[in-house]
CSV table of C-alpha atoms and ligand atoms in Angstrom, one decimal:
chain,number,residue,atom,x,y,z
A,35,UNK,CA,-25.1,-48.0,-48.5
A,36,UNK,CA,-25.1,-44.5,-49.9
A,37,UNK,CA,-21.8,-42.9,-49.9
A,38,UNK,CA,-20.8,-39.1,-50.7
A,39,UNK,CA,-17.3,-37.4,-50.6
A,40,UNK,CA,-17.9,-33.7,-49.8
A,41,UNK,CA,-15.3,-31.1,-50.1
A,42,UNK,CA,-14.6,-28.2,-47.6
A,43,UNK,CA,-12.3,-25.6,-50.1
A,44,UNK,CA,-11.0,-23.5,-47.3
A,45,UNK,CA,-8.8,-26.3,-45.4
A,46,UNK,CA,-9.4,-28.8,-48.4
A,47,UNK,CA,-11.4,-31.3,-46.0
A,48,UNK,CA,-13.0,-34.4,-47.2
A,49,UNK,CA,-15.8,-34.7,-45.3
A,50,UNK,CA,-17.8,-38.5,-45.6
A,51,UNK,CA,-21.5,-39.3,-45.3
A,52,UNK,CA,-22.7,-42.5,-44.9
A,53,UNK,CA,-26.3,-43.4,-45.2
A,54,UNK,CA,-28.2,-46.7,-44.4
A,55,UNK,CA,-30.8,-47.5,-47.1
A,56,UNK,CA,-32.7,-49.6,-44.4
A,57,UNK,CA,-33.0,-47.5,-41.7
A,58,UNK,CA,-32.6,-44.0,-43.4
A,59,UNK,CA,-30.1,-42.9,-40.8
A,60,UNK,CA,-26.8,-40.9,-41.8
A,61,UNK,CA,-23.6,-40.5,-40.0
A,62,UNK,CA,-21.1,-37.6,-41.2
A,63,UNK,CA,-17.2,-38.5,-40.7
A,64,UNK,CA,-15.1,-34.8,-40.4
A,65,UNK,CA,-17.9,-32.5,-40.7
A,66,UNK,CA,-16.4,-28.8,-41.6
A,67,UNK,CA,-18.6,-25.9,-39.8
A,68,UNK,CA,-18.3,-23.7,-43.1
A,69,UNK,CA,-19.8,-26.4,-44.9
A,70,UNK,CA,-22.7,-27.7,-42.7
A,71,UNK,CA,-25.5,-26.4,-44.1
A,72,UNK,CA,-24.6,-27.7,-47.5
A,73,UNK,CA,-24.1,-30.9,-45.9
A,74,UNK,CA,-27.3,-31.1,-44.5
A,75,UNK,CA,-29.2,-30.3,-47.6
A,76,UNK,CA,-27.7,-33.5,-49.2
A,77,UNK,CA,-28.9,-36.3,-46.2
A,78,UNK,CA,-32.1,-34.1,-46.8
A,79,UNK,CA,-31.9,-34.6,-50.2
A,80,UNK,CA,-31.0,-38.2,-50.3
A,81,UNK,CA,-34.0,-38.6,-47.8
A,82,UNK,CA,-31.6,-39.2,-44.7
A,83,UNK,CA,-31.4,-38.2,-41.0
A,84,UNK,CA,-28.2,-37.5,-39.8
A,85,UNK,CA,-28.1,-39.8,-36.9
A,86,UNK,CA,-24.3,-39.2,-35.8
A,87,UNK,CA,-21.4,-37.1,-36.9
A,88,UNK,CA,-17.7,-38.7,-35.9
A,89,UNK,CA,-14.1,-37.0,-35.9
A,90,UNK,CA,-10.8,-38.5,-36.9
A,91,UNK,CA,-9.1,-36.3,-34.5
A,92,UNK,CA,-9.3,-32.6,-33.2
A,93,UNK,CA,-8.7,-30.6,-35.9
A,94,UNK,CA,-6.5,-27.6,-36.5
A,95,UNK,CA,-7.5,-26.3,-39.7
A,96,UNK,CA,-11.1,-26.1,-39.2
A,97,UNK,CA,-13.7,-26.0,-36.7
A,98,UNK,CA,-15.9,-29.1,-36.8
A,99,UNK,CA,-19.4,-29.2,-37.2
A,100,UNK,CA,-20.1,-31.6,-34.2
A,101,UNK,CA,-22.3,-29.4,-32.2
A,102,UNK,CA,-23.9,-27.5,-34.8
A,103,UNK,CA,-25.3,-30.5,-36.5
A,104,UNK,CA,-26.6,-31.1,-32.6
A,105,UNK,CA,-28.3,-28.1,-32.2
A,106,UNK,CA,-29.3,-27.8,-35.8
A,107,UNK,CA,-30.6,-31.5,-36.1
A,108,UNK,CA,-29.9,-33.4,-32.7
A,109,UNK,CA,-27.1,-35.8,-33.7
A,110,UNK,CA,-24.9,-37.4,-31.3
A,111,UNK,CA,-21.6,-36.2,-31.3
A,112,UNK,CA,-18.6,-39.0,-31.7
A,113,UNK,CA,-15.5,-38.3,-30.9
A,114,UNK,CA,-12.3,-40.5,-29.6
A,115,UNK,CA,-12.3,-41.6,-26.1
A,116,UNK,CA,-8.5,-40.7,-26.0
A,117,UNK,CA,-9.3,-36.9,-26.1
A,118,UNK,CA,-11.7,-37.3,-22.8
A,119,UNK,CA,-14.1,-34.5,-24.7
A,120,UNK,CA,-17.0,-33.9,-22.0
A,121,UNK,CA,-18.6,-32.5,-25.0
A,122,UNK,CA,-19.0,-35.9,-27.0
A,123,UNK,CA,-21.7,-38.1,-26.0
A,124,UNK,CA,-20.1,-41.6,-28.0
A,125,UNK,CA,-16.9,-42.4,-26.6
A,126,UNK,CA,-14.5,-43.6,-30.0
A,127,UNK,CA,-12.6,-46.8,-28.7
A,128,UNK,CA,-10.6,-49.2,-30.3
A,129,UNK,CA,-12.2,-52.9,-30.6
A,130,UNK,CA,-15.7,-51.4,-30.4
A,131,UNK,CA,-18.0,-50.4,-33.8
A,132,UNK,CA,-19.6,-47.4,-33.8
A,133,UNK,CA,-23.2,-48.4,-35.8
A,134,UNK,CA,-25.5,-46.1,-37.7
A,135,UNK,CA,-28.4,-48.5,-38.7
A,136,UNK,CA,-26.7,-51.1,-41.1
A,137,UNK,CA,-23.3,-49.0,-41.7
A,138,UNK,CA,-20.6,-50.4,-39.2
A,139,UNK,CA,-17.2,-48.3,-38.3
A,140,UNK,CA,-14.2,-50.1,-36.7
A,141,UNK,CA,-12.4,-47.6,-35.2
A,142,UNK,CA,-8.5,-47.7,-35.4
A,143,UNK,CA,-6.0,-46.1,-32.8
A,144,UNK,CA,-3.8,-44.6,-35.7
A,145,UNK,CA,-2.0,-41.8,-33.0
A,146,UNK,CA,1.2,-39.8,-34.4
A,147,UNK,CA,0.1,-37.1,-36.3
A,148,UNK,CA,-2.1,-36.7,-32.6
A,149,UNK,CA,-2.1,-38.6,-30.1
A,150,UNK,CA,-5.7,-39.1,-30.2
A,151,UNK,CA,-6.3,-39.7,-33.9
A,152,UNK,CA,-8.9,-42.5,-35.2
A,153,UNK,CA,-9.5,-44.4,-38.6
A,154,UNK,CA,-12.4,-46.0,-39.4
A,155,UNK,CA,-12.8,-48.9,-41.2
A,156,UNK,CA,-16.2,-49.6,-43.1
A,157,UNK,CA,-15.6,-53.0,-45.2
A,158,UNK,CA,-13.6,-52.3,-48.6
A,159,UNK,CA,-12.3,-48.7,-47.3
A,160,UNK,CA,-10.9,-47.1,-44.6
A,161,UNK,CA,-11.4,-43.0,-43.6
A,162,UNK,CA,-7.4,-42.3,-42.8
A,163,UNK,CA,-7.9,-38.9,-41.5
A,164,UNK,CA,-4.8,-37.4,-41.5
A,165,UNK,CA,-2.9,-40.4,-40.4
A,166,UNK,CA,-2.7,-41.3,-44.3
A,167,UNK,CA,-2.6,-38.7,-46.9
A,168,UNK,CA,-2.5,-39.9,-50.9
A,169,UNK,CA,1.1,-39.8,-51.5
A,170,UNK,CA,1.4,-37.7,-48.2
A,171,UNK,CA,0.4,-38.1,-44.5
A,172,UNK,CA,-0.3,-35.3,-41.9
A,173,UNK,CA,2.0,-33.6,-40.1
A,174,UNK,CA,3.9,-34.9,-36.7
A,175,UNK,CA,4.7,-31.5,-34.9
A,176,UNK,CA,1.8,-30.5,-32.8
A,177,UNK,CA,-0.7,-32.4,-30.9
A,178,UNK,CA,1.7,-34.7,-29.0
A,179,UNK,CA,2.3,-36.0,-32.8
A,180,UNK,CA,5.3,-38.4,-32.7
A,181,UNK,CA,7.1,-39.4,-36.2
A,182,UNK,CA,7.6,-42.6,-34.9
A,183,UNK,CA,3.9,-43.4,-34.0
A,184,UNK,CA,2.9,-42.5,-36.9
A,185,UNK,CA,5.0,-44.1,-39.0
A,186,UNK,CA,3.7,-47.4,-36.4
A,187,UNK,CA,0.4,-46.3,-37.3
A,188,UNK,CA,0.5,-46.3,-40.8
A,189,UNK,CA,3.1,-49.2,-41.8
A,190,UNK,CA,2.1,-51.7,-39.2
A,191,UNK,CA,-2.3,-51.0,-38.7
A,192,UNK,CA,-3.3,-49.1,-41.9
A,193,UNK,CA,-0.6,-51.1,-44.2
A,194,UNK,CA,-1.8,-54.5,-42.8
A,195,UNK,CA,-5.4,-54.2,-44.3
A,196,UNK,CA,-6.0,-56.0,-47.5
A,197,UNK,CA,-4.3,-54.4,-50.8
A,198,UNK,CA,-7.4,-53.2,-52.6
A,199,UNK,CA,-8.7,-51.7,-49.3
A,200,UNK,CA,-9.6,-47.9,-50.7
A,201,UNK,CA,-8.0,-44.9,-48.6
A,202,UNK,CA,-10.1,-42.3,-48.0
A,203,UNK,CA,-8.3,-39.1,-46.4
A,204,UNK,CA,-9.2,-36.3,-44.8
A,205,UNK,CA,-7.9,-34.2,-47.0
A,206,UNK,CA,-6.2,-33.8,-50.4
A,207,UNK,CA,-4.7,-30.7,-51.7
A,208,UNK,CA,-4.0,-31.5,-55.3
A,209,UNK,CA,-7.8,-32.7,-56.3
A,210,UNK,CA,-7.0,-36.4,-55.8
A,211,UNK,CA,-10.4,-38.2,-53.8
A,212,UNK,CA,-9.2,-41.6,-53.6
A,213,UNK,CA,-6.0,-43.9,-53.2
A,214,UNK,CA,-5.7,-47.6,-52.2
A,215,UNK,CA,-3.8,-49.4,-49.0
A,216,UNK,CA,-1.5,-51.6,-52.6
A,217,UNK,CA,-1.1,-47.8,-53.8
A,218,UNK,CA,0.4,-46.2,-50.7
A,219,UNK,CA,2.4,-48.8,-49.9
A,220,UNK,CA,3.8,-48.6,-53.1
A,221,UNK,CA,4.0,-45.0,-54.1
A,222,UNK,CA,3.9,-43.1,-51.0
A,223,UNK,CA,7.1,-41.0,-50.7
A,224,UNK,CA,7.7,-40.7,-46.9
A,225,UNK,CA,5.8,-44.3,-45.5
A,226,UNK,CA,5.9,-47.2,-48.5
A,227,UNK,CA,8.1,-48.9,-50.1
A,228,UNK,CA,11.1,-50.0,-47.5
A,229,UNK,CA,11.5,-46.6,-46.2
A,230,UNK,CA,12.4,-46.6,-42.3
A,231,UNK,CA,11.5,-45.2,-39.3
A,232,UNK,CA,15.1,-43.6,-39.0
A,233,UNK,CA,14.2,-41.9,-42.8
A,234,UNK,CA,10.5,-41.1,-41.7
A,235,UNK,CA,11.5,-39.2,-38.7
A,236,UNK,CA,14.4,-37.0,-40.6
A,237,UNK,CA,11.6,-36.5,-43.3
A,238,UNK,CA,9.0,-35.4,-40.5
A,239,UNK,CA,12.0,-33.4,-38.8
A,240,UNK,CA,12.7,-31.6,-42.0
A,241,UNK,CA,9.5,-30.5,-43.8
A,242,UNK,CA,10.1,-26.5,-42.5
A,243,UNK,CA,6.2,-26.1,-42.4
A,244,UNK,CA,4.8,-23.1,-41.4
A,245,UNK,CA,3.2,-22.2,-38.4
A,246,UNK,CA,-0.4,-23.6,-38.7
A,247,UNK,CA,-2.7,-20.3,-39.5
A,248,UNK,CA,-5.7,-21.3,-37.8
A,249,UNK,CA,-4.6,-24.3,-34.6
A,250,UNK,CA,-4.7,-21.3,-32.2
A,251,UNK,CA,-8.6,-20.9,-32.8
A,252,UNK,CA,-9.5,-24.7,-33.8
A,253,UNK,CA,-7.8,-26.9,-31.6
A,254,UNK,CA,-9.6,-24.9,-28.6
A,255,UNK,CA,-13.1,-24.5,-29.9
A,256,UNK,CA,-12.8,-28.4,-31.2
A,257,UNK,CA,-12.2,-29.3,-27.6
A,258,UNK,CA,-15.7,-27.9,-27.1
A,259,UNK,CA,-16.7,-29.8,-30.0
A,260,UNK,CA,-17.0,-27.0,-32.3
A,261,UNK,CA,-17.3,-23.8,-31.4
A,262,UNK,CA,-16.3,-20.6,-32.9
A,263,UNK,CA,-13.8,-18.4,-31.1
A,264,UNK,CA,-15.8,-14.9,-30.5
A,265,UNK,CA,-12.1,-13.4,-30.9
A,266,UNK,CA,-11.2,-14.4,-34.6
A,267,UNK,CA,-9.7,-12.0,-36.4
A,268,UNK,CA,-11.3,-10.3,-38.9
A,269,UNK,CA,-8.8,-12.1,-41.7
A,270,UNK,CA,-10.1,-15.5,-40.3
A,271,UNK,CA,-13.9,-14.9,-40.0
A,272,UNK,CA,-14.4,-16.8,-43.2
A,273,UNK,CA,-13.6,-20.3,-41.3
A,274,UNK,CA,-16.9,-19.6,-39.3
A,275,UNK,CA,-18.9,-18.0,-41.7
A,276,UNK,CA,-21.5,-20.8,-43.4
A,277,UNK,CA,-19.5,-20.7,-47.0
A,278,UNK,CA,-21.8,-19.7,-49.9
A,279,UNK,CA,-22.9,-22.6,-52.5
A,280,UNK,CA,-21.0,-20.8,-55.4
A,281,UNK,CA,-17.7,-20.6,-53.3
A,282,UNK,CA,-17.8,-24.7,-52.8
A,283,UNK,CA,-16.6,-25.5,-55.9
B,277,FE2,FE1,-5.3,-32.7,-38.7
């Protein structure tokens, strides 16, 4: 299998590509709109065609790439059944693997930080979205989010897979790119160790985040799949715009 980790700067997304040596077929996990084209000349590259792109969840921090990479390419767009997206042609489900040639997701119901929120499982790692964060996890207080799912999510789904399972998240803010299931249940200040749901929820309940800059723009157009609002202000074009390779980092 070839594997990349790609990084979007702007909302500090980890987007995946996966790529079947066999068949020559690709499949992006949280593609990032500002970072598509850039994305695209690496499966072109590495010889690939991107066959699918899939979504943890619906995003607030950035648009996805879903339906770009359609009309750009003509990938099929994967999203999670839960979120009833007439956009997405592939339905995410629970129980049911989402193939690209020889690379094999098993999707897992992780809701809490949405309601809607997938993980997908690919042998010895696991794409965590923003269910599970490296010493972190996502936030619980939009998106019917709910402490105490997540905290179910993590400690009794994502915390049941083998110790040396590797966590891939969808993002990382402090340059970190990978943790393991032994490490986060180990080291994770709000979710490992014994901590309990009574201590998660005050946690959640007491972060004083501020209001999310971008959710009133991304959650609607990622309901369509990925499409830029034609109202953004002027200080939030760059989340659109197709970021420059210099400003990738
Ligand atoms: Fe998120």
């Amino acid at each position: 299998m070839i594997f990349r980790q790609l990084f979007e700067p702007l909302s500090s997304t980890y987007t995946y590509l996966l790529g079947c040596r066999e068949t020559g077929q690709a499949i992006l996990i949280d593609p990032v709109i500002a970072t598509m084209e850039r994305d695209l000349a690496e499966i072109r590259q590495l010889g690939l065609k991107l066959a699918c792109s899939v979504d943890t969840h619906i995003h607030a921090d950035h648009i996805t790439a879903a339906l770009a990479l359609k009309k750009a390419v003509g990938s099929s767009i994967a999203m999670p059944a839960h979120d009833r997206l007439t956009c997405a042609d592939i339905a995410i489900e629970e129980g049911v693997p989402l193939r690209v040639g020889s690379v094999v997701l098993q999707p897992l119901h992780t809701p809490g930080h949405t309601d809607g929120h997938f993980a997908y499982l690919l042998e010895d790692r696991v794409f965590t979205g923003d269910a599970l964060l490296i010493d972190g996890c996502g936030r619980t207080d939009f998106q019917n989010g709910s402490a105490s799912d997540l905290y179910k999510s993590v400690r009794e789904k994502l915390f049941s897979l083998p110790a040396d399972v590797l966590v891939y998240p969808a993002h990382d803010y402090a340059g970190r790119h990978v943790s393991s299931i032994a490490q986060e249940r180990k080291r994770n200040p709000r979710l490992g160790q014994e901590r309990t749901l009574e201590e998660f929820i005050h946690i959640m309940a007491n972060l004083n985040l501020p209001y999310p800059t971008f959710i009133d723009y991304a959650v609607p157009g990622n309901k369509r799949c990925g499409v830029c609002p034609t109202d953004l202000p002027e200080n939030l074009d760059k989340y659109c715009a197709q970021m420059s390779a210099s400003a990738q980092g």
